[in-house]
Amino acid sequence: MSTTRWRSERLKHLGSAIFAEVGRWKAEARAAGIDVIDLGIGSPDLPPAELLREELSRQALRVDRYGYPTSRGNTAFLQQASDWLAHRFGIAMDPEHELLALMGSQDGLAHLALAITNPGDKVLLPDPGYPIYAAGAALAGVEPIYYPLREQTDFLPDLDGITEEQWREAAYMIVNIPGNPVSAVADLPFFERLLATARKYNVLIVHDLAYSEMAFDGWQPPSILQITGASDIAVEFHSLSKSFNLAGCRIGFLAGNREAVGALADLKANIDYGVFEAVQHTAIAALKADMERGSQPPVGALYQARRDRFAAALREEGWEITLPRATMFLWVKIPVLDGGTRWTSRQISREMIMQAGVAVIPGDAFGKEGEGYVRIAIVEQEERLVEAARRIGRFLRTHGLTSQVGQEEAPHAN
Ligand SMILES: *Cc1c(COP(=O)(O)O)cnc(C)c1O
């Protein structure tokens, strides 16, 4: 008999069971002796630069790094984050009131709703979207209003598609551009329109900019805070996980509206005592090194090369995919096959693991709008990605793919 005595009701609203299911498929395939190429995980596969590993070692050896840190972040880290934002985006953030250190942006995204809303409030979230947005809302007893990200609007939020009533009701709206799982791109005019609408309805815009440094073809994602007066109505999450391969160190920061930043700081002061000082100092070194380097971020160049190699290999197999202009994710439409096979995203994901030994994430793991798509993470070395493309090609041909080459157009910035 199952018991619910020590398991809260709210856990039912958290997490997507699909990720666990994909994990079981992978285990099943491996147990059957299949070599699984795992393009399902959303974690960088490379270590941080040697400079950063050395810095972390040096910091860890210091005797003065082991006290409780402060929850807000130490002065030097917040100042460095402020300097980096000025360097990278040309924006001025007051380290004391407009910045807050986080144990990864996940920490902030999980707790934001608890800090700035009341139970019963409503929030606008992307569908498909990164799962913590909905989980954070659920923890706070806040009701999500999902807005769709669809191909016909270049996978960007359709601001006119959100009703007047929804705008009026929402306490905040999360946007994630370039995003996970959909790496749509937008430039400042889009964010200007977004902020104008947000101002009209007094909705806080929460921008998740986790992929600011992982962009391609010379394009650099802007910060929403570049828009004059944005701090009146917006906050932005920054992460060192993807930009500097520091995912395991758990460090990021929030920037922008001082009331929201202060509320999250006050909440977190009751929950954690901050990021390990050695990690904060390593993050300082990462941001400093980035400012001293040229303009092309190294993770951008690396993932661009992988994207091109993988897409070219898939094209040779007869499958043309839309190239993302940022992030480590390809958001790909499930091909329609001549054999008449029509898969749901879960079916094709399972069959790809079992028959081709390639793991991807079914699109509906990110919301119902994700049905019909899969997310492929290019988190393997190029040779392994080429091998994955060959296996996918063979798998699709077995099920009736002839050729799709040239059917889709490249996305463009808005
Ligand atoms: C990886 C990721 C995060 C979380 O990053 P951390 O800073 O490591 O917590 C946040 N948002 C998106 C969209 C991500 O993909």
Tab-separated table of C-alpha atoms and ligand atoms in Angstrom:
chain	number	residue	atom	x	y	z
A	1	MET	CA	0.000	0.000	0.000
A	2	SER	CA	1.291	3.425	-0.827
A	3	THR	CA	1.412	6.083	1.815
A	4	THR	CA	1.053	9.803	1.405
A	5	ARG	CA	1.886	10.668	4.974
A	6	TRP	CA	5.338	12.029	4.243
A	7	ARG	CA	4.948	13.134	0.691
A	8	SER	CA	3.422	16.522	-0.012
A	9	GLU	CA	0.682	17.088	-2.538
A	10	ARG	CA	2.719	19.796	-4.200
A	11	LEU	CA	5.335	17.303	-5.336
A	12	LYS	CA	2.730	16.034	-7.771
A	13	HIS	CA	3.005	19.316	-9.619
A	14	LEU	CA	6.759	19.196	-9.927
A	15	GLY	CA	9.069	17.796	-12.528
A	16	SER	CA	8.247	15.995	-15.671
A	17	ALA	CA	7.998	12.232	-15.414
A	18	ILE	CA	9.293	12.015	-18.973
A	19	PHE	CA	12.900	12.707	-17.996
A	20	ALA	CA	12.801	9.758	-15.610
A	21	GLU	CA	11.204	7.668	-18.330
A	22	VAL	CA	13.975	8.492	-20.813
A	23	GLY	CA	16.457	7.538	-18.101
A	24	ARG	CA	14.779	4.132	-17.815
A	25	TRP	CA	14.885	3.639	-21.602
A	26	LYS	CA	18.598	4.402	-21.609
A	27	ALA	CA	19.220	1.915	-18.789
A	28	GLU	CA	17.126	-0.685	-20.623
A	29	ALA	CA	19.078	-0.184	-23.850
A	30	ARG	CA	22.435	-0.338	-22.091
A	31	ALA	CA	21.400	-3.491	-20.254
A	32	ALA	CA	20.659	-4.991	-23.665
A	33	GLY	CA	24.234	-4.207	-24.729
A	34	ILE	CA	23.422	-1.151	-26.862
A	35	ASP	CA	26.058	1.600	-26.997
A	36	VAL	CA	23.919	4.674	-26.290
A	37	ILE	CA	25.068	8.063	-27.592
A	38	ASP	CA	23.433	10.357	-25.074
A	39	LEU	CA	22.181	13.541	-26.727
A	40	GLY	CA	19.463	13.851	-24.125
A	41	ILE	CA	21.244	15.551	-21.260
A	42	GLY	CA	21.305	19.339	-20.998
A	43	SER	CA	24.682	19.607	-19.347
A	44	PRO	CA	27.946	20.732	-20.984
A	45	ASP	CA	30.265	17.769	-21.576
A	46	LEU	CA	33.515	19.722	-21.276
A	47	PRO	CA	35.458	20.793	-18.166
A	48	PRO	CA	36.098	24.467	-17.385
A	49	ALA	CA	39.329	26.016	-18.703
A	50	GLU	CA	42.515	24.978	-16.913
A	51	LEU	CA	42.894	28.533	-15.612
A	52	LEU	CA	39.618	28.127	-13.733
A	53	ARG	CA	40.418	24.676	-12.370
A	54	GLU	CA	43.723	26.081	-11.101
A	55	GLU	CA	41.989	29.039	-9.526
A	56	LEU	CA	39.470	26.797	-7.779
A	57	SER	CA	42.321	24.632	-6.435
A	58	ARG	CA	44.193	27.689	-5.164
A	59	GLN	CA	41.056	29.064	-3.570
A	60	ALA	CA	40.224	25.738	-1.943
A	61	LEU	CA	43.676	25.636	-0.303
A	62	ARG	CA	43.177	29.011	1.374
A	63	VAL	CA	42.236	28.816	5.032
A	64	ASP	CA	40.035	31.915	4.823
A	65	ARG	CA	37.476	30.525	2.377
A	66	TYR	CA	35.574	28.179	4.664
A	67	GLY	CA	33.336	30.410	6.726
A	68	TYR	CA	29.677	30.909	5.907
A	69	PRO	CA	29.478	33.155	2.884
A	70	THR	CA	26.751	35.802	2.740
A	71	SER	CA	23.587	34.852	0.920
A	72	ARG	CA	23.691	37.984	-1.273
A	73	GLY	CA	27.144	37.210	-2.631
A	74	ASN	CA	30.453	38.746	-1.681
A	75	THR	CA	31.235	42.331	-2.635
A	76	ALA	CA	34.049	41.362	-4.999
A	77	PHE	CA	31.892	38.884	-6.921
A	78	LEU	CA	28.968	41.284	-7.246
A	79	GLN	CA	31.320	44.060	-8.391
A	80	GLN	CA	32.885	41.731	-10.964
A	81	ALA	CA	29.442	40.690	-12.218
A	82	SER	CA	28.575	44.366	-12.546
A	83	ASP	CA	31.815	45.057	-14.461
A	84	TRP	CA	31.173	42.097	-16.761
A	85	LEU	CA	27.630	43.279	-17.527
A	86	ALA	CA	29.029	46.729	-18.334
A	87	HIS	CA	31.692	45.194	-20.587
A	88	ARG	CA	29.467	42.714	-22.345
A	89	PHE	CA	26.211	44.677	-22.659
A	90	GLY	CA	27.100	48.261	-21.798
A	91	ILE	CA	24.737	48.331	-18.824
A	92	ALA	CA	25.293	49.768	-15.347
A	93	MET	CA	23.990	47.688	-12.443
A	94	ASP	CA	24.387	48.715	-8.820
A	95	PRO	CA	26.091	45.694	-7.195
A	96	GLU	CA	24.510	46.415	-3.845
A	97	HIS	CA	20.859	46.676	-4.887
A	98	GLU	CA	20.491	45.382	-8.423
A	99	LEU	CA	22.557	42.189	-8.298
A	100	LEU	CA	22.247	38.981	-6.321
A	101	ALA	CA	24.497	35.894	-6.327
A	102	LEU	CA	22.717	32.586	-6.896
A	103	MET	CA	23.552	28.917	-6.487
A	104	GLY	CA	23.074	28.613	-10.222
A	105	SER	CA	20.206	30.398	-11.924
A	106	GLN	CA	18.114	27.310	-11.104
A	107	ASP	CA	18.201	28.414	-7.453
A	108	GLY	CA	16.757	31.789	-8.382
A	109	LEU	CA	14.210	30.413	-10.837
A	110	ALA	CA	13.000	27.909	-8.240
A	111	HIS	CA	12.527	30.527	-5.527
A	112	LEU	CA	11.491	33.652	-7.416
A	113	ALA	CA	7.744	33.015	-7.294
A	114	LEU	CA	7.913	32.382	-3.525
A	115	ALA	CA	9.638	35.737	-3.114
A	116	ILE	CA	7.589	37.993	-5.381
A	117	THR	CA	4.065	36.535	-5.657
A	118	ASN	CA	1.214	35.378	-3.442
A	119	PRO	CA	-0.689	32.088	-3.675
A	120	GLY	CA	-3.360	32.320	-6.347
A	121	ASP	CA	-1.424	34.830	-8.468
A	122	LYS	CA	-0.920	34.002	-12.128
A	123	VAL	CA	2.234	33.968	-14.219
A	124	LEU	CA	2.980	33.738	-17.939
A	125	LEU	CA	5.273	30.845	-18.886
A	126	PRO	CA	6.561	29.584	-22.239
A	127	ASP	CA	5.322	26.289	-23.696
A	128	PRO	CA	7.595	24.546	-24.542
A	129	GLY	CA	9.752	25.784	-21.693
A	130	TYR	CA	12.486	24.867	-19.274
A	131	PRO	CA	10.796	22.765	-16.523
A	132	ILE	CA	11.876	24.832	-13.489
A	133	TYR	CA	9.612	27.702	-14.566
A	134	ALA	CA	6.497	25.634	-13.916
A	135	ALA	CA	7.998	23.939	-10.857
A	136	GLY	CA	8.849	27.293	-9.262
A	137	ALA	CA	5.291	28.494	-9.829
A	138	ALA	CA	3.859	25.269	-8.400
A	139	LEU	CA	5.984	25.553	-5.244
A	140	ALA	CA	4.520	28.986	-4.618
A	141	GLY	CA	0.935	27.975	-5.358
A	142	VAL	CA	0.892	30.229	-8.388
A	143	GLU	CA	-1.127	29.412	-11.482
A	144	PRO	CA	0.672	29.199	-14.818
A	145	ILE	CA	-0.770	30.719	-17.974
A	146	TYR	CA	1.149	29.107	-20.836
A	147	TYR	CA	1.911	31.052	-23.985
A	148	PRO	CA	2.941	28.982	-27.013
A	149	LEU	CA	6.241	29.123	-28.897
A	150	ARG	CA	5.376	28.094	-32.447
A	151	GLU	CA	7.117	27.809	-35.773
A	152	GLN	CA	4.872	30.377	-37.472
A	153	THR	CA	6.082	33.105	-35.107
A	154	ASP	CA	9.746	31.987	-35.334
A	155	PHE	CA	9.293	30.324	-31.941
A	156	LEU	CA	9.134	33.734	-30.245
A	157	PRO	CA	6.357	34.762	-27.839
A	158	ASP	CA	3.411	36.118	-29.827
A	159	LEU	CA	2.681	39.202	-27.746
A	160	ASP	CA	-0.644	39.862	-29.473
A	161	GLY	CA	-1.668	36.246	-28.945
A	162	ILE	CA	-1.698	36.804	-25.181
A	163	THR	CA	-5.116	38.181	-24.268
A	164	GLU	CA	-5.697	41.491	-22.521
A	165	GLU	CA	-7.113	39.584	-19.547
A	166	GLN	CA	-4.037	37.361	-19.309
A	167	TRP	CA	-1.745	40.381	-19.373
A	168	ARG	CA	-3.820	42.020	-16.654
A	169	GLU	CA	-3.754	38.945	-14.431
A	170	ALA	CA	-0.078	38.047	-14.723
A	171	ALA	CA	2.348	38.986	-11.953
A	172	TYR	CA	5.354	38.135	-14.084
A	173	MET	CA	6.252	36.604	-17.431
A	174	ILE	CA	9.264	34.386	-18.068
A	175	VAL	CA	11.046	34.650	-21.407
A	176	ASN	CA	14.130	32.626	-22.364
A	177	ILE	CA	15.822	33.888	-25.513
A	178	PRO	CA	17.885	32.159	-26.820
A	179	GLY	CA	16.089	29.349	-25.113
A	180	ASN	CA	15.980	25.781	-24.003
A	181	PRO	CA	14.562	23.698	-25.617
A	182	VAL	CA	13.722	26.149	-28.439
A	183	SER	CA	16.709	28.276	-29.364
A	184	ALA	CA	14.789	31.116	-30.994
A	185	VAL	CA	16.630	34.403	-31.253
A	186	ALA	CA	15.512	38.014	-30.894
A	187	ASP	CA	17.151	41.400	-31.038
A	188	LEU	CA	16.457	44.574	-29.097
A	189	PRO	CA	13.347	45.752	-31.008
A	190	PHE	CA	11.549	42.601	-29.881
A	191	PHE	CA	12.523	43.211	-26.254
A	192	GLU	CA	11.456	46.858	-26.595
A	193	ARG	CA	7.977	45.775	-27.663
A	194	LEU	CA	7.887	43.242	-24.860
A	195	LEU	CA	8.821	45.825	-22.237
A	196	ALA	CA	6.320	48.353	-23.585
A	197	THR	CA	3.539	45.798	-23.160
A	198	ALA	CA	4.839	44.752	-19.747
A	199	ARG	CA	4.803	48.382	-18.608
A	200	LYS	CA	1.270	48.853	-19.797
A	201	TYR	CA	0.058	45.962	-17.626
A	202	ASN	CA	2.652	46.178	-14.857
A	203	VAL	CA	3.973	42.653	-15.471
A	204	LEU	CA	7.545	41.910	-14.357
A	205	ILE	CA	9.548	40.461	-17.240
A	206	VAL	CA	11.882	37.706	-16.074
A	207	HIS	CA	14.478	36.984	-18.729
A	208	ASP	CA	16.501	33.775	-18.458
A	209	LEU	CA	19.734	34.470	-20.351
A	210	ALA	CA	21.564	31.240	-19.513
A	211	TYR	CA	22.881	30.974	-23.090
A	212	SER	CA	24.194	34.518	-23.537
A	213	GLU	CA	27.661	33.306	-24.542
A	214	MET	CA	26.658	30.258	-26.563
A	215	ALA	CA	25.668	31.902	-29.850
A	216	PHE	CA	26.814	31.455	-33.424
A	217	ASP	CA	27.509	33.067	-36.784
A	218	GLY	CA	28.712	36.291	-35.165
A	219	TRP	CA	25.397	36.959	-33.433
A	220	GLN	CA	25.565	37.912	-29.759
A	221	PRO	CA	22.410	37.690	-27.657
A	222	PRO	CA	21.436	41.041	-26.121
A	223	SER	CA	20.437	41.669	-22.530
A	224	ILE	CA	16.937	42.961	-21.941
A	225	LEU	CA	18.552	45.385	-19.480
A	226	GLN	CA	20.136	47.231	-22.405
A	227	ILE	CA	16.786	48.923	-22.943
A	228	THR	CA	16.527	52.264	-21.169
A	229	GLY	CA	14.567	51.974	-17.940
A	230	ALA	CA	14.333	48.165	-18.181
A	231	SER	CA	15.184	47.791	-14.487
A	232	ASP	CA	11.807	49.357	-13.651
A	233	ILE	CA	10.031	46.288	-14.943
A	234	ALA	CA	12.553	43.492	-15.628
A	235	VAL	CA	15.061	41.134	-14.070
A	236	GLU	CA	17.513	38.864	-15.853
A	237	PHE	CA	19.089	35.575	-14.840
A	238	HIS	CA	22.736	34.947	-15.718
A	239	SER	CA	24.547	31.661	-15.319
A	240	LEU	CA	28.191	30.642	-15.457
A	241	SER	CA	27.238	27.006	-16.063
A	242	LYS	CA	26.997	27.026	-19.840
A	243	SER	CA	29.227	30.040	-20.538
A	244	PHE	CA	32.259	28.695	-18.666
A	245	ASN	CA	31.438	24.990	-18.187
A	246	LEU	CA	31.029	25.612	-14.447
A	247	ALA	CA	27.699	23.773	-14.078
A	248	GLY	CA	28.866	21.729	-11.085
A	249	CYS	CA	30.111	24.780	-9.180
A	250	ARG	CA	26.579	26.190	-8.894
A	251	ILE	CA	26.961	29.887	-9.483
A	252	GLY	CA	24.958	32.487	-11.335
A	253	PHE	CA	23.375	35.841	-10.589
A	254	LEU	CA	20.219	37.875	-10.922
A	255	ALA	CA	20.294	41.451	-12.232
A	256	GLY	CA	17.704	44.177	-12.551
A	257	ASN	CA	14.667	45.459	-10.673
A	258	ARG	CA	15.710	46.209	-7.124
A	259	GLU	CA	12.416	45.350	-5.482
A	260	ALA	CA	12.370	41.864	-7.033
A	261	VAL	CA	16.114	41.362	-6.450
A	262	GLY	CA	15.684	42.447	-2.826
A	263	ALA	CA	12.700	40.162	-2.290
A	264	LEU	CA	14.595	37.139	-3.586
A	265	ALA	CA	17.608	38.119	-1.462
A	266	ASP	CA	15.412	38.317	1.651
A	267	LEU	CA	13.858	34.925	0.943
A	268	LYS	CA	17.205	33.279	0.255
A	269	ALA	CA	18.708	34.711	3.431
A	270	ASN	CA	16.343	32.313	5.206
A	271	ILE	CA	17.185	29.321	3.050
A	272	ASP	CA	20.899	29.274	2.259
A	273	TYR	CA	24.043	31.029	3.378
A	274	GLY	CA	25.352	31.637	-0.082
A	275	VAL	CA	27.799	30.229	-2.589
A	276	PHE	CA	31.103	28.717	-1.365
A	277	GLU	CA	33.654	31.569	-1.303
A	278	ALA	CA	36.153	29.534	-3.343
A	279	VAL	CA	33.523	29.214	-6.074
A	280	GLN	CA	32.688	32.920	-5.989
A	281	HIS	CA	36.371	33.728	-6.465
A	282	THR	CA	36.638	31.224	-9.316
A	283	ALA	CA	33.666	32.922	-10.937
A	284	ILE	CA	35.451	36.267	-10.578
A	285	ALA	CA	38.412	34.759	-12.469
A	286	ALA	CA	36.089	33.453	-15.196
A	287	LEU	CA	34.387	36.812	-15.748
A	288	LYS	CA	37.728	38.649	-15.642
A	289	ALA	CA	39.326	36.303	-18.164
A	290	ASP	CA	36.312	36.701	-20.409
A	291	MET	CA	36.677	40.491	-20.330
A	292	GLU	CA	40.364	40.274	-21.229
A	293	ARG	CA	39.745	37.956	-24.168
A	294	GLY	CA	38.582	38.997	-27.640
A	295	SER	CA	34.951	39.089	-28.666
A	296	GLN	CA	34.225	35.511	-29.782
A	297	PRO	CA	33.261	33.415	-26.747
A	298	PRO	CA	35.041	30.035	-26.853
A	299	VAL	CA	31.915	28.016	-26.089
A	300	GLY	CA	30.214	29.726	-29.036
A	301	ALA	CA	32.921	28.637	-31.476
A	302	LEU	CA	32.946	25.087	-30.129
A	303	TYR	CA	29.198	24.514	-30.360
A	304	GLN	CA	28.981	26.243	-33.728
A	305	ALA	CA	31.509	23.742	-35.124
A	306	ARG	CA	29.558	20.856	-33.616
A	307	ARG	CA	26.252	22.165	-34.934
A	308	ASP	CA	27.643	22.484	-38.456
A	309	ARG	CA	29.269	19.061	-38.453
A	310	PHE	CA	26.191	17.327	-37.049
A	311	ALA	CA	23.768	19.104	-39.402
A	312	ALA	CA	25.989	18.325	-42.410
A	313	ALA	CA	26.110	14.647	-41.422
A	314	LEU	CA	22.306	14.557	-41.049
A	315	ARG	CA	21.923	16.251	-44.449
A	316	GLU	CA	24.061	13.504	-45.994
A	317	GLU	CA	21.618	11.059	-44.457
A	318	GLY	CA	18.761	12.866	-46.187
A	319	TRP	CA	17.423	14.770	-43.191
A	320	GLU	CA	17.527	18.546	-43.321
A	321	ILE	CA	17.142	20.290	-39.977
A	322	THR	CA	16.792	23.933	-39.049
A	323	LEU	CA	20.041	25.317	-37.695
A	324	PRO	CA	19.896	27.051	-34.326
A	325	ARG	CA	21.754	30.355	-33.932
A	326	ALA	CA	22.498	29.736	-30.267
A	327	THR	CA	22.509	27.145	-27.444
A	328	MET	CA	23.556	23.499	-27.412
A	329	PHE	CA	20.107	22.315	-28.501
A	330	LEU	CA	18.512	21.420	-31.809
A	331	TRP	CA	14.727	21.598	-31.672
A	332	VAL	CA	13.736	19.377	-34.538
A	333	LYS	CA	10.438	18.466	-36.059
A	334	ILE	CA	9.804	14.761	-36.305
A	335	PRO	CA	10.007	13.937	-40.029
A	336	VAL	CA	6.965	12.627	-41.838
A	337	LEU	CA	7.992	9.327	-43.353
A	338	ASP	CA	6.959	7.868	-46.718
A	339	GLY	CA	6.345	4.543	-45.064
A	340	GLY	CA	3.388	6.151	-43.342
A	341	THR	CA	4.946	5.859	-39.889
A	342	ARG	CA	3.726	8.679	-37.660
A	343	TRP	CA	5.334	8.811	-34.311
A	344	THR	CA	4.585	10.840	-31.257
A	345	SER	CA	7.660	12.483	-29.803
A	346	ARG	CA	7.784	9.854	-27.070
A	347	GLN	CA	7.482	6.957	-29.491
A	348	ILE	CA	10.261	8.156	-31.777
A	349	SER	CA	12.491	8.965	-28.794
A	350	ARG	CA	12.065	5.481	-27.410
A	351	GLU	CA	12.592	3.803	-30.770
A	352	MET	CA	15.684	5.901	-31.446
A	353	ILE	CA	17.262	4.676	-28.235
A	354	MET	CA	16.283	1.054	-28.767
A	355	GLN	CA	16.940	0.792	-32.507
A	356	ALA	CA	19.640	3.398	-33.152
A	357	GLY	CA	21.278	3.821	-29.754
A	358	VAL	CA	20.779	7.595	-29.759
A	359	ALA	CA	19.061	9.284	-26.820
A	360	VAL	CA	17.117	12.524	-27.306
A	361	ILE	CA	14.351	14.155	-25.254
A	362	PRO	CA	10.719	13.995	-26.431
A	363	GLY	CA	9.426	17.511	-27.063
A	364	ASP	CA	6.382	17.083	-24.840
A	365	ALA	CA	8.700	16.894	-21.822
A	366	PHE	CA	8.728	20.693	-22.104
A	367	GLY	CA	4.991	21.228	-22.478
A	368	LYS	CA	2.163	20.154	-24.738
A	369	GLU	CA	3.301	22.472	-27.543
A	370	GLY	CA	6.439	20.349	-27.730
A	371	GLU	CA	4.571	17.386	-29.213
A	372	GLY	CA	5.859	16.698	-32.719
A	373	TYR	CA	9.406	17.699	-31.834
A	374	VAL	CA	12.470	16.243	-30.151
A	375	ARG	CA	15.334	18.064	-28.445
A	376	ILE	CA	18.807	16.962	-29.465
A	377	ALA	CA	21.684	18.231	-27.310
A	378	ILE	CA	25.041	18.396	-29.100
A	379	VAL	CA	26.958	17.469	-25.966
A	380	GLU	CA	29.364	14.953	-27.511
A	381	GLN	CA	32.594	15.253	-29.489
A	382	GLU	CA	32.192	15.820	-33.238
A	383	GLU	CA	33.084	12.238	-34.251
A	384	ARG	CA	30.461	10.889	-31.888
A	385	LEU	CA	27.897	13.339	-33.281
A	386	VAL	CA	28.667	12.183	-36.828
A	387	GLU	CA	28.216	8.594	-35.692
A	388	ALA	CA	24.884	9.573	-34.107
A	389	ALA	CA	23.790	11.189	-37.395
A	390	ARG	CA	24.651	7.998	-39.325
A	391	ARG	CA	22.656	5.894	-36.904
A	392	ILE	CA	19.691	8.284	-37.045
A	393	GLY	CA	19.850	8.216	-40.863
A	394	ARG	CA	19.839	4.440	-40.983
A	395	PHE	CA	16.985	4.327	-38.472
A	396	LEU	CA	14.856	6.831	-40.416
A	397	ARG	CA	15.456	5.083	-43.751
A	398	THR	CA	14.380	1.795	-42.208
A	399	HIS	CA	11.088	3.509	-41.438
A	400	GLY	CA	10.650	5.157	-44.832
A	401	LEU	CA	12.547	8.462	-44.913
A	402	THR	CA	13.455	9.169	-48.520
A	403	SER	CA	14.573	12.761	-48.579
A	404	GLN	CA	13.545	15.912	-46.835
A	405	VAL	CA	16.431	18.012	-48.050
A	406	GLY	CA	15.542	21.625	-48.724
A	407	GLN	CA	12.085	21.544	-47.182
A	408	GLU	CA	12.772	23.833	-44.296
A	409	GLU	CA	14.031	27.374	-44.287
A	410	ALA	CA	16.682	28.711	-41.983
A	411	PRO	CA	15.327	30.748	-39.091
A	412	HIS	CA	15.976	34.472	-38.990
A	413	ALA	CA	16.349	37.040	-36.284
A	414	ASN	CA	13.377	39.192	-35.442
B	1	LIG	C1	20.909	25.106	-17.739
B	1	LIG	C2	19.815	26.117	-17.660
B	1	LIG	C3	19.588	26.893	-16.504
B	1	LIG	C4	20.237	26.577	-15.167
B	1	LIG	O1	21.519	26.867	-15.098
B	1	LIG	P1	22.258	26.935	-13.686
B	1	LIG	O2	22.800	28.318	-13.658
B	1	LIG	O3	23.296	25.887	-13.777
B	1	LIG	O4	21.305	26.676	-12.585
B	1	LIG	C5	18.644	27.879	-16.535
B	1	LIG	N1	17.910	28.093	-17.627
B	1	LIG	C6	18.063	27.368	-18.736
B	1	LIG	C7	17.209	27.660	-19.909
B	1	LIG	C8	19.005	26.346	-18.787
B	1	LIG	O5	19.110	25.593	-19.883
